[in-house]
Coordinates of C-alpha atoms and ligand atoms in Angstrom, one line a residue:
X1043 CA -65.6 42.0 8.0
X1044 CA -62.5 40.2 6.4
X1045 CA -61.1 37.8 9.2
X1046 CA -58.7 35.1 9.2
X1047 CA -58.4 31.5 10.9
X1048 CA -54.7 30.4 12.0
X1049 CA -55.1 26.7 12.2
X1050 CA -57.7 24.7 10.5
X1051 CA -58.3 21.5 13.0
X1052 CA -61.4 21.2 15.1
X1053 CA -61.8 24.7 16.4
X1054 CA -60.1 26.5 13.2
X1055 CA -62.0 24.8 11.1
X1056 CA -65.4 25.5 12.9
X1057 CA -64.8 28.2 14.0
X1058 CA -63.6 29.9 9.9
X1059 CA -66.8 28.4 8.8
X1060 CA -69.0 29.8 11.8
X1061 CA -67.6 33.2 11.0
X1062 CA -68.8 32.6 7.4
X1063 CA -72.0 31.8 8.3
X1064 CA -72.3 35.3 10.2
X1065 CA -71.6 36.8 7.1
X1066 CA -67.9 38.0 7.2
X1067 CA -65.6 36.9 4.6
X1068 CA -62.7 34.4 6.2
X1069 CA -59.7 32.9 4.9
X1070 CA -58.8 30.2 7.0
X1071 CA -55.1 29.1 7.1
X1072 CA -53.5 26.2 7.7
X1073 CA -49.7 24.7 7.0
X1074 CA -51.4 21.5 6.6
X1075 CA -51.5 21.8 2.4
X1076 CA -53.8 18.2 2.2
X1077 CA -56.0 19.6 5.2
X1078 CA -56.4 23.1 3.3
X1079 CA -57.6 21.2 0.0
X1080 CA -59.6 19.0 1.4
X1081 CA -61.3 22.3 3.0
X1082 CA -60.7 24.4 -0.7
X1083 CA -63.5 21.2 -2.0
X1084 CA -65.7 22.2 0.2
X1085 CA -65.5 19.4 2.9
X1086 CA -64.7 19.1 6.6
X1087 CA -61.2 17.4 7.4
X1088 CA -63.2 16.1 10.6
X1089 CA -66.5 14.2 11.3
X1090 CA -68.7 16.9 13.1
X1091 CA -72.2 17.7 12.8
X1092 CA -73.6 20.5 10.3
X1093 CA -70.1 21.5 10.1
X1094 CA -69.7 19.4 6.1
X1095 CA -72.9 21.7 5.2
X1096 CA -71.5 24.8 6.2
X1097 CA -68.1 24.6 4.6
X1098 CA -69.5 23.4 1.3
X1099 CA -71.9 26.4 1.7
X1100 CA -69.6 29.2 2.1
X1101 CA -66.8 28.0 -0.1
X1102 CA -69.6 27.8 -2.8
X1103 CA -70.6 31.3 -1.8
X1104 CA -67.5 32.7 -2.0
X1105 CA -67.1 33.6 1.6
X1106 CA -64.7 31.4 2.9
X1107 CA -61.7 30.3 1.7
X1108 CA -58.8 28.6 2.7
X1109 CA -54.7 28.5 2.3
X1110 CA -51.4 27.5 3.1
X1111 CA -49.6 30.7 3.1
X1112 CA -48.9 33.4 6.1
X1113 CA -48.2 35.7 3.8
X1114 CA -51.7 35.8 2.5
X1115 CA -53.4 35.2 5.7
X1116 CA -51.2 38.3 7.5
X1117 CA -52.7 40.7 4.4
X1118 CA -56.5 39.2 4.2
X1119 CA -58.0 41.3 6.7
X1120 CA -57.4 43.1 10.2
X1121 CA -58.6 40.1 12.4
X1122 CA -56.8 36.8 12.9
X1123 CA -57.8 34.2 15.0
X1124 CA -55.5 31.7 16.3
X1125 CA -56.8 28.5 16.9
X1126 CA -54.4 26.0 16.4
X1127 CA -53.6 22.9 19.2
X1128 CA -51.5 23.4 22.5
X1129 CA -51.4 19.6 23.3
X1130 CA -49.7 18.2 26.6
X1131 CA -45.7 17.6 26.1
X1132 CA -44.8 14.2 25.8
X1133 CA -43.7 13.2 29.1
X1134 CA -44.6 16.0 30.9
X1135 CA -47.9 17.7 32.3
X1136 CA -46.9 20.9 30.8
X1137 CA -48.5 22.2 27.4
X1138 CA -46.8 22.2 24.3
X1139 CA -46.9 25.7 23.3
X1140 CA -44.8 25.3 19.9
X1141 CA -47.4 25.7 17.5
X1142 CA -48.7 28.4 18.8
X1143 CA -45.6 30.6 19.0
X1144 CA -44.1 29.4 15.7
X1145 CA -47.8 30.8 13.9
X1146 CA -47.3 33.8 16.2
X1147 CA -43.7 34.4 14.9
X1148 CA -45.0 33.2 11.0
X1149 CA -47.6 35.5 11.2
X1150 CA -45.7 38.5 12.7
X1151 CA -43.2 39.6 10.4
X1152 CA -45.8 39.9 7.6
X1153 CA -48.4 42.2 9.4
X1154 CA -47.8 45.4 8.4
X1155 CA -51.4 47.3 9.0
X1156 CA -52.9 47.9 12.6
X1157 CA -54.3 44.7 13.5
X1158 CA -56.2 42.4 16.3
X1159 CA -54.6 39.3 17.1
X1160 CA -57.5 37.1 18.8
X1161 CA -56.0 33.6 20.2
X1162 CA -58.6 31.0 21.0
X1163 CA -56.2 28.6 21.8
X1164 CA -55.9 26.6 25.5
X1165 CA -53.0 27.7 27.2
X1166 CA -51.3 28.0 30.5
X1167 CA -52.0 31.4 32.4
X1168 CA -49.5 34.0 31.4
X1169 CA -49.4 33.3 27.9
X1170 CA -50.9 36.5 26.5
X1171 CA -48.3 39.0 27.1
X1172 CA -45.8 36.8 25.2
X1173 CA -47.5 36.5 22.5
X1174 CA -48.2 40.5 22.7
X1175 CA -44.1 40.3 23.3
X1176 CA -43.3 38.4 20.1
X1177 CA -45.8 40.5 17.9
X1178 CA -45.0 43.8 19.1
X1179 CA -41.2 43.3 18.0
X1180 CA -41.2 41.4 15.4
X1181 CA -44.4 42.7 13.1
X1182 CA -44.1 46.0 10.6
X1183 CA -47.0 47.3 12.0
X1184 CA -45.0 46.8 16.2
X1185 CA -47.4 48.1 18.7
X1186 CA -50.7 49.0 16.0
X1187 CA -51.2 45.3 17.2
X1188 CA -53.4 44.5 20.2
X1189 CA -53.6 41.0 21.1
X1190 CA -57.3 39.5 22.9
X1191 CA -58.1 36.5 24.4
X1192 CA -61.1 34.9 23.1
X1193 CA -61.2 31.2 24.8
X1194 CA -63.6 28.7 23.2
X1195 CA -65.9 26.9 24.9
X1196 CA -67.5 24.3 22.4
X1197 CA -67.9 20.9 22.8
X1198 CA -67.0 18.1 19.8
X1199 CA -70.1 16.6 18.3
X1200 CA -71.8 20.1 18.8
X1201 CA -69.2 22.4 17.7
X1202 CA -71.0 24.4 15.4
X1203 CA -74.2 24.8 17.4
X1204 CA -71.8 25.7 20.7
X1205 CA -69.9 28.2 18.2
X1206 CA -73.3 30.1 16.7
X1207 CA -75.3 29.9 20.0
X1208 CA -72.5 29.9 23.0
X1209 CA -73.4 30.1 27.0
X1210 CA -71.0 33.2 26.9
X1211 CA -68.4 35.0 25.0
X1212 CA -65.6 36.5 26.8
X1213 CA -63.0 38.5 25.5
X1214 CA -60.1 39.3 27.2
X1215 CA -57.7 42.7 27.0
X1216 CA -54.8 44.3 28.5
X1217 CA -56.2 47.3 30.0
X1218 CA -56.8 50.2 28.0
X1219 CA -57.2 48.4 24.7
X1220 CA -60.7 49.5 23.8
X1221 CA -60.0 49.3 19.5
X1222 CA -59.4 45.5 19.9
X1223 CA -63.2 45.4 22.3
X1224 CA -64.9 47.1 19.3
X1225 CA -63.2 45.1 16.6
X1226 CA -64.8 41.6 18.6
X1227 CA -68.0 42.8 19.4
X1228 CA -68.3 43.7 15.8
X1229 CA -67.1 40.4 14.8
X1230 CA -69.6 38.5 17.2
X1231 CA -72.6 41.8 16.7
X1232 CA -74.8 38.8 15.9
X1233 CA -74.2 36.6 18.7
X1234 CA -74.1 39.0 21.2
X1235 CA -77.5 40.6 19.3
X1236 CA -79.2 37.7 20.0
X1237 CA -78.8 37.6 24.1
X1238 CA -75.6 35.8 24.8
X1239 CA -73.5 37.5 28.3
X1240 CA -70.6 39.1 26.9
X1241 CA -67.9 39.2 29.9
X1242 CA -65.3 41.7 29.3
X1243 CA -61.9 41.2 31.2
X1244 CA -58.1 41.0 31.5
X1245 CA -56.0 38.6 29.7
X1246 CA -55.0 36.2 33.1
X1247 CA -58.9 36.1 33.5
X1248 CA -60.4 35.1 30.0
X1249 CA -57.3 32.7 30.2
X1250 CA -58.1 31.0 33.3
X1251 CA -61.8 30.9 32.3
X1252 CA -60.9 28.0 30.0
X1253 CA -58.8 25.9 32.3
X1254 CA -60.9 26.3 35.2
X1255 CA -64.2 25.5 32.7
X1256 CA -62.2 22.4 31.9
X1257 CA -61.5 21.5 35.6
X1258 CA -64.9 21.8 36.6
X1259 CA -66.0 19.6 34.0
X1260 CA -63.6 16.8 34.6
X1261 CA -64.2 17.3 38.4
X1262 CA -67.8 16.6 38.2
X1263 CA -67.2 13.4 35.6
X1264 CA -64.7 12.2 38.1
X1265 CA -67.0 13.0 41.1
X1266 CA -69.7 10.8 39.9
X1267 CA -67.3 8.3 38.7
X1268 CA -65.7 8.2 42.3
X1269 CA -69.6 7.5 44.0
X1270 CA -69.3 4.4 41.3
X1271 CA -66.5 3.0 43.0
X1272 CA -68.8 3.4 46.5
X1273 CA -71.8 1.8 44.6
X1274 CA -69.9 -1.3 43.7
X1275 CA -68.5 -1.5 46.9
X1276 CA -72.1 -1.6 48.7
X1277 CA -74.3 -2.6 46.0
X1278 CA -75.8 0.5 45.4
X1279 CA -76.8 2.1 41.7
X1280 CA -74.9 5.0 40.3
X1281 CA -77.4 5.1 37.6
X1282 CA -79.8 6.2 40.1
X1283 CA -77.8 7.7 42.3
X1284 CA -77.2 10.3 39.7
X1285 CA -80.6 10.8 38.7
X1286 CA -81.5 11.4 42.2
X1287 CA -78.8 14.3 42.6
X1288 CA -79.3 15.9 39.0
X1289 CA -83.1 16.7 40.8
X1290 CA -81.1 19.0 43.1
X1291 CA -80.9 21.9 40.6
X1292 CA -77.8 23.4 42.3
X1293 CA -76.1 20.0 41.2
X1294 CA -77.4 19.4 38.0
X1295 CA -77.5 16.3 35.7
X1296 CA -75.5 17.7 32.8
X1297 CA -71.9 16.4 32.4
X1298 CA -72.1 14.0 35.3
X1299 CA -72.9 10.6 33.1
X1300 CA -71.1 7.9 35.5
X1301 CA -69.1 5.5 33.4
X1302 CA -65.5 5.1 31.9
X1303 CA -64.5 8.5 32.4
X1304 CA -63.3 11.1 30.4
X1305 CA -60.9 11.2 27.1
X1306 CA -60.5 13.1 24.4
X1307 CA -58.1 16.3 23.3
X1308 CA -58.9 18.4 25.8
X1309 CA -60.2 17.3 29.6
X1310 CA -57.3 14.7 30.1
X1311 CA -54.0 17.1 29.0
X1312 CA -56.2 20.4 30.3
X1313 CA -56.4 19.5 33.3
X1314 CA -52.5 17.8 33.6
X1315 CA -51.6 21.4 31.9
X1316 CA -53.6 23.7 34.7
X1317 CA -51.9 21.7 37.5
X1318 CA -48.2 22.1 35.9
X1319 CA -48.8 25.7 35.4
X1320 CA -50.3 26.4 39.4
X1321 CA -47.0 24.5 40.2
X1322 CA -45.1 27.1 38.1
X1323 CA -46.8 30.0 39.7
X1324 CA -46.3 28.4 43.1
X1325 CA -49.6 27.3 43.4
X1326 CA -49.6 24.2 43.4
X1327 CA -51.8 22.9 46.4
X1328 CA -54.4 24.8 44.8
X1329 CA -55.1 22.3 42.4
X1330 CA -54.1 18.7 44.1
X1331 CA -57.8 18.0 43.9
X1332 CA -57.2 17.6 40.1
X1333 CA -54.4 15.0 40.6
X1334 CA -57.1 13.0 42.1
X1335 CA -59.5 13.9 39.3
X1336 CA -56.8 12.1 36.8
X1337 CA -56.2 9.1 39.4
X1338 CA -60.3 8.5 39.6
X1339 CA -59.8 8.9 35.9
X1340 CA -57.3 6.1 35.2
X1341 CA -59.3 4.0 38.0
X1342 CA -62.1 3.5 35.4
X1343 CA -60.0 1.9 32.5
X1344 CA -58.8 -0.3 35.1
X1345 CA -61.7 -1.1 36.7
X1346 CA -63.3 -1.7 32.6
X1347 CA -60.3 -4.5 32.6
X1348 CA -60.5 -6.0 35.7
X1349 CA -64.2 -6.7 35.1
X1350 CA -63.3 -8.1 31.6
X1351 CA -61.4 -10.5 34.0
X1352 CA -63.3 -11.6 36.1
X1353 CA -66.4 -12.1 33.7
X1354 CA -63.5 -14.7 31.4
X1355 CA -63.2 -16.4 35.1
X1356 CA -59.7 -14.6 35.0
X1357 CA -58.1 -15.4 32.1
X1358 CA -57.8 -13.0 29.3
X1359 CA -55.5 -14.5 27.4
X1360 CA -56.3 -16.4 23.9
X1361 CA -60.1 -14.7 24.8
X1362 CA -62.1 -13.2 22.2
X1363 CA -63.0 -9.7 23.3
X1364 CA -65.5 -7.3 20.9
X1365 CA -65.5 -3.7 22.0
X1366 CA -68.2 -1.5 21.1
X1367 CA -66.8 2.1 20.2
X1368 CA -63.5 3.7 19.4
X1369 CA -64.0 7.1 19.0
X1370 CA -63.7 9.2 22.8
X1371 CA -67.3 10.4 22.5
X1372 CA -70.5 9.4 20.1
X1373 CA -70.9 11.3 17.0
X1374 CA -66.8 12.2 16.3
X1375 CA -64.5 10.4 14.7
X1376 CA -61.8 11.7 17.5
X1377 CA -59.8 8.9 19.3
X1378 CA -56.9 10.9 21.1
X1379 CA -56.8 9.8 24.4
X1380 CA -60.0 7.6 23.8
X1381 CA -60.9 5.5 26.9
X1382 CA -62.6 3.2 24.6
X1383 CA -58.8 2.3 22.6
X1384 CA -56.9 2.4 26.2
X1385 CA -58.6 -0.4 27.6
X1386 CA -58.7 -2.1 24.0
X1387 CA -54.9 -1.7 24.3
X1388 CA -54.6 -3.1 27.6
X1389 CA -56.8 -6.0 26.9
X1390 CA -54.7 -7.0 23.6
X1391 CA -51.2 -6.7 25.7
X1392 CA -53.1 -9.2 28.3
X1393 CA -53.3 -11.4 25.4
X1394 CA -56.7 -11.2 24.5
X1395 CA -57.8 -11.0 20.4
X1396 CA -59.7 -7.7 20.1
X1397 CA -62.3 -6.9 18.0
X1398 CA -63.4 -3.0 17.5
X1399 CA -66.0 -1.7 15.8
X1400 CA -67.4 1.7 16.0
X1401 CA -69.6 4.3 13.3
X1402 CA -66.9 6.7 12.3
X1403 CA -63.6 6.3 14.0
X1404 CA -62.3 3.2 12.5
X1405 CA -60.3 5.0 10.0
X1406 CA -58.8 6.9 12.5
X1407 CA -58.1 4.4 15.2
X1408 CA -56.6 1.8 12.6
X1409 CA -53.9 4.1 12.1
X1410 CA -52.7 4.5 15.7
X1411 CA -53.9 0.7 16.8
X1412 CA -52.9 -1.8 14.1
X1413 CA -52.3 -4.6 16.7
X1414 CA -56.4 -4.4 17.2
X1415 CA -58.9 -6.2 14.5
X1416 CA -61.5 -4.1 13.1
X1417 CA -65.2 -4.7 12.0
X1418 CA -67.8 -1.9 10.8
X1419 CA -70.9 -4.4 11.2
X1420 CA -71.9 -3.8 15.2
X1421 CA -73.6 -6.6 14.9
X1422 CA -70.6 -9.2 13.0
X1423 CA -68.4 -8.0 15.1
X1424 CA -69.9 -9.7 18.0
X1425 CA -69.6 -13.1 16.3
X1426 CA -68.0 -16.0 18.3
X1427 CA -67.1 -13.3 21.1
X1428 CA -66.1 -14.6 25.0
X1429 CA -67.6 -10.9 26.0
X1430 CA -68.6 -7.5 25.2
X1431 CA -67.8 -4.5 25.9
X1432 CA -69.8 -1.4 25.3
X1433 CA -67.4 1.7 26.2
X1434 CA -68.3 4.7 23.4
X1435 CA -72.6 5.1 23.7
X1436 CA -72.8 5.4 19.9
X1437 CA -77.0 5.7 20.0
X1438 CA -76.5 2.8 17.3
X1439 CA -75.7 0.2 19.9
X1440 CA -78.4 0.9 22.2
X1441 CA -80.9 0.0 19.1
X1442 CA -79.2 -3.4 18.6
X1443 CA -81.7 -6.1 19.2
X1444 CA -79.7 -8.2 21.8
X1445 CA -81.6 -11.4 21.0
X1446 CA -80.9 -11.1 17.5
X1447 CA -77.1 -10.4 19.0
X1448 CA -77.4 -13.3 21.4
X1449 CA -77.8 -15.7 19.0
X1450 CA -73.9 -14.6 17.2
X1451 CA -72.4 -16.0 20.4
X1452 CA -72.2 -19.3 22.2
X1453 CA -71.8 -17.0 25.6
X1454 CA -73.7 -14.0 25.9
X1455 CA -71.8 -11.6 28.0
X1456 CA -71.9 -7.9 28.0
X1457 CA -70.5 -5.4 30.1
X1458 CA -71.8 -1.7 29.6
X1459 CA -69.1 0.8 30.4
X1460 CA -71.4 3.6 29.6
X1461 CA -74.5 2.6 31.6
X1462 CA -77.0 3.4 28.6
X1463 CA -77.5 -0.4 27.5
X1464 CA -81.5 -1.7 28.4
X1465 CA -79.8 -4.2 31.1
X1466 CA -83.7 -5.5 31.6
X1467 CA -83.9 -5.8 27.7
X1468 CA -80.5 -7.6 27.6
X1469 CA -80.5 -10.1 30.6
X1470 CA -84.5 -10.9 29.1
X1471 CA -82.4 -11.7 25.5
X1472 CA -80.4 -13.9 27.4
X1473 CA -77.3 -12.2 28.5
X1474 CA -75.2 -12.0 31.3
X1475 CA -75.2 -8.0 32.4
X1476 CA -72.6 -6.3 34.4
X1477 CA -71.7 -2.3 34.4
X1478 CA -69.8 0.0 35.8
X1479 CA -71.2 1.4 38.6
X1480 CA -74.4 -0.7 39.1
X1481 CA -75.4 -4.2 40.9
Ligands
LIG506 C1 -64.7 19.6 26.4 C2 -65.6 20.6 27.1 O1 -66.9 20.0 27.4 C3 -65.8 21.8 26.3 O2 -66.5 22.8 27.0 C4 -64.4 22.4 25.9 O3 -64.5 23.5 25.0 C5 -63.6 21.3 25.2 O4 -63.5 20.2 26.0 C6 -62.3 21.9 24.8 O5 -61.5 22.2 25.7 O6 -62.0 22.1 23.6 P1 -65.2 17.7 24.6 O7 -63.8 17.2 24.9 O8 -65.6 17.9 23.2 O9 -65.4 19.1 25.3 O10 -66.2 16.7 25.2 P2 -67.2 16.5 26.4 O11 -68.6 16.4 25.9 O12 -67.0 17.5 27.5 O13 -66.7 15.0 26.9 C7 -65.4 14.8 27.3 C8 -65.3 13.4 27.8 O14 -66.0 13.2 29.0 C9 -65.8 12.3 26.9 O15 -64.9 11.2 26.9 C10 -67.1 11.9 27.5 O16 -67.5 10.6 27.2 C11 -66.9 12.1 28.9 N1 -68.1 12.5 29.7 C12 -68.7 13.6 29.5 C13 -68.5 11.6 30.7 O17 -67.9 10.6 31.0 N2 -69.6 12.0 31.5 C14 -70.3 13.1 31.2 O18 -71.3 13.3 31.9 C15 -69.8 13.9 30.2

C-alpha cells in the first residue's frame, strides 16, 4: 500500500517507519523542514530504541520517505494518518486541538481521490465528526472521504516494539463505513495475521479508549504513590508493599512502580484534558477521582523537596544538590513535564546550586533549564555534592559503585526517588539512604 504520516514527532515518526517495515511504501510529512531532513538522512529526530535502525533502513530501501509539503502528501497514496501533538492549552486543562485541525484543513483542499483519513492523535471525545465536518466540505473528493479512529497505544522507550507487536488495535468508524474497515485491516493484515484482538467500534468509543487507557494508567501510578504517603506515615515499605499486591494477579505489578510519579507528554495533560472534556459533556463528577490522581501527583515532587530539606537540616539554600536524571523516563531523551527537572527547578528557586546529569536528555533539558548546571559524567557530577538525588532510574545509575561515589563527597547522602537504588549496597559504601516511600 502507499500511505502517508501527517506529523513526524514521536508517533509520526514511529509510526511512518513501522508502516515501512510492514512493507508499504510511506511518505511521512511534516511542516517541520529541519525535522523532515534530519529524517530524509536516514536518522530519528528523537532518542528511541530500534527506531534510528529502521529509518535508516527504509529510507535506504526506498520505502519511506519524507516531506514538507501537503500537496504531495494529499496525492501519495489513499491512506493518511494523522499523528501530530494535541498538547494541554496553556493555562487551561483543555487540549489544544490547533494542530490537528490546521493539518486537517492543509490536507483537505488537496485530496481530490476517494480517500481514508486515519487520526491517531489524543483528543477529547467528539472530535471525529469535526474533523469528518472539515474534510467533507472542504476536500475535491467531499464525502469519497471516510475518516477512522485509530488511537495509539505505545509507550516511549518501546515505541517501535508497542507499534509492530501491540496489545490491541482498534479502529474506529461511523456506522456503515465498511471501505475505510477494509482499507485498515489491509494496512495492519500483518499485525492482525499474527494474533493481535482487533476491536471494531464507533468513533466516541475508539476515542475514549485512549483517554480512559491513560486514566487507568495514571490512576494506578497514583494509587501506589498515595500507599507511599501511608508507608511513611507508619513506617511501612512501599517497595514491598507493592510486590506483595503485584502477586494478586487481578492487580498486577505492571505500571504500579511507587516513586516520584508520573511526567511526560502524555499521562499529566491526558488526564487534565479527559476531565475538562467530562465537564464539557456535563460529566464532570465522573472523573473527580482524576483531580485527585493529579493532586497525589504533584504531592510527590513536593514530598522529593521536602526530603532534600530535611536531609540539608533545612536549609537549601547555597547547598550543592546533584540530581540523577533529566529525561521523564529511562531510555528517552523526552523531558516535557519531567518530574526529574520540576523538582530540579524548585530546588534551584530555593536557592540551592544544581547539578544534573543524565544519559541522553541533557541536550534537551539545557535548552528549557539554563538556570541548572549540567554534567554528563554520573559519576563527576557527584563531586563536592551536600546530597543526591536519584529521580530518572537510568539502569546506568543503579551500576554505579557507591563506594567509589562515596569517596567524591565529604557527605554521603542519597535519596532515591525511584526506589531501584541497592539501599543495603549504598548504606554498606557509607551513605546515608532515604527514599520515597520506604523506612
Ligand atoms: C504513556 C502510556 O503508558 C502509553 O500507553 C500511551 O500510549 C502514551 O502514554 C501516550 O499517550 O502516548 P509514556 O508516557 O511513554 O506512555 O510512558 P509510561 O511508561 O506510561 O510512563 C509515564 C510516566 O509514569 C513516567 O514518568 C514513568 O516514570 C511513570 N511511571 C510509570 C511510574 O511512576 N510508575 C510506573 O509503574 C510506571
Amino acid at each position: 500500500m502507499k500511505l502517508t504520516v501527517i506529523g513526524c514527532g514521536y508517533l509520526g515518526a514511529t509510526h511512518a517507519a513501522c508502516m515501512a517495515e510492514l512493507g508499504h511504501e510511506v511518505l511521512g510529512m511534516d511542516s517541520d523542514m529541519d525535522k523532515v531532513a534530519v529524517l530524509n538522512s536516514g536518522k530519528a529526530p528523537i532518542h528511541e530504541r530500534d527506531l534510528d535502525d529502521l529509518i535508516a533502513k527504509h529510507t535506504a530501501s526506498g520505502k519511506l520517505s519524507f516531506t514538507a509539503s501537503y500537496a504531495e502528501a494529499a496525492a501519495f497514496g489513499d491512506l493518511h494518518f494523522i499523528g501530530v501533538g494535541t498538547p494541554q492549552q496553556p493555562g487551561e486543562n483543555a487540549y489544544d486541538l490547533t494542530h490537528l485541525f490546521s493539518a486537517v484543513r492543509q490536507l483537505a483542499p488537496r485530496i481530490k481521490n476517494p480517500a481514508v483519513v486515519a487520526v491517531k492523535s489524543t483528543v477529547p471525545v467528539g472530535t471525529a465528526p469535526r474533523v469528518r465536518d472539515l474534510l467533507h466540505e472542504f476536500a475535491p473528493a467531499g464525502d469519497a472521504i471516510e475518516v477512522a479512529w485509530n488511537p495509539e497505544f505505545l509507550r516511549e522507550s518501546f515505541a517501535v516494539e508497542d507499534t509492530l507487536r501491540p496489545d490491541r488495535l482498534v479502529f474506529g468508524f461511523e456506522s456503515g463505513h465498511s471501505w475505510a474497515e477494509a482499507v485498515l485491516r489491509q494496512c495492519f493484515e500483518k499485525i492482525i495475521e499474527s494474533g493481535t484482538p482487533t476491536i471494531v467500534t464507533d468513533w466516541a468509543t475508539a476515542e475514549l479508549a485512549k483517554a480512559s487507557a491513560n486514566a487507568f494508567l495514571a490512576t494506578k501510578i497514583s494509587f501506589i504513590n498515595a500507599i507511599a504517603e501511608v508507608c511513611e506515615a507508619s513506617g511501612a515499605d512501599v517497595g514491598q508493599l507493592a510486590d506483595i499486591l503485584g502477586h494478586d494477579a487481578r492487580i498486577g505489578r505492571r505500571g504500579m512502580r511507587p516513586g516520584l510519579g508520573f511526567g511526560g507528554g502524555c499521562l499529566p495533560k491526558d488526564i487534565r484534558g479527559f476531565m475538562a472534556r467530562a465537564g464539557e459533556l456535563g460529566a464532570d463528577q465522573a472523573l473527580t477521582i482524576l483531580r485527585e490522581v493529579d493532586a497525589i501527583n504533584n504531592r510527590r515532587r513536593e514530598r522529593m523537596v521536602d526530603l532534600a530539606r530535611q536531609q540539608l537540616d533545612g536549609n537549601l539554600a547555597g547547598k550543592r544538590i546533584t540530581i540523577w536524571g533529566a529525561a521523564f523516563k529511562p531510555n528517552t531523551d523526552d523531558i516535557r513535564d519531567s518530574p526529574a527537572l520540576a523538582v530540579a527547578q524548585k530546588l534551584h528557586e530555593l536557592g540551592a546550586t544544581v547539578t544534573v546529569t543524565d544519559p541522553q536528555a541533557l541536550d534537551n533539558a539545557r535548552k528549557t533549564h539554563p538556570e541548572l548546571d549540567y554534567v554528563n559524567d554520573p559519576i563527576a557530577a557527584v563531586q563536592d555534592a551536600d546530597l543526591l538525588l536519584h529521580l530518572t532510574e537510568w539502569p546506568q545509575f543503579s551500576h554505579v559503585d557507591p563506594a567509589r561515589l562515596a569517596a567524591r563527597t565529604a557527605t554521603p547522602r542519597v535519596i532515591d526517588g525511584r526506589g531501584t537504588l541497592n539501599q543495603i549496597t549504598w548504606r554498606e559504601a557509607g551513605w546515608t539512604v532515604r527514599a520515597l516511600g520506604r523506612p
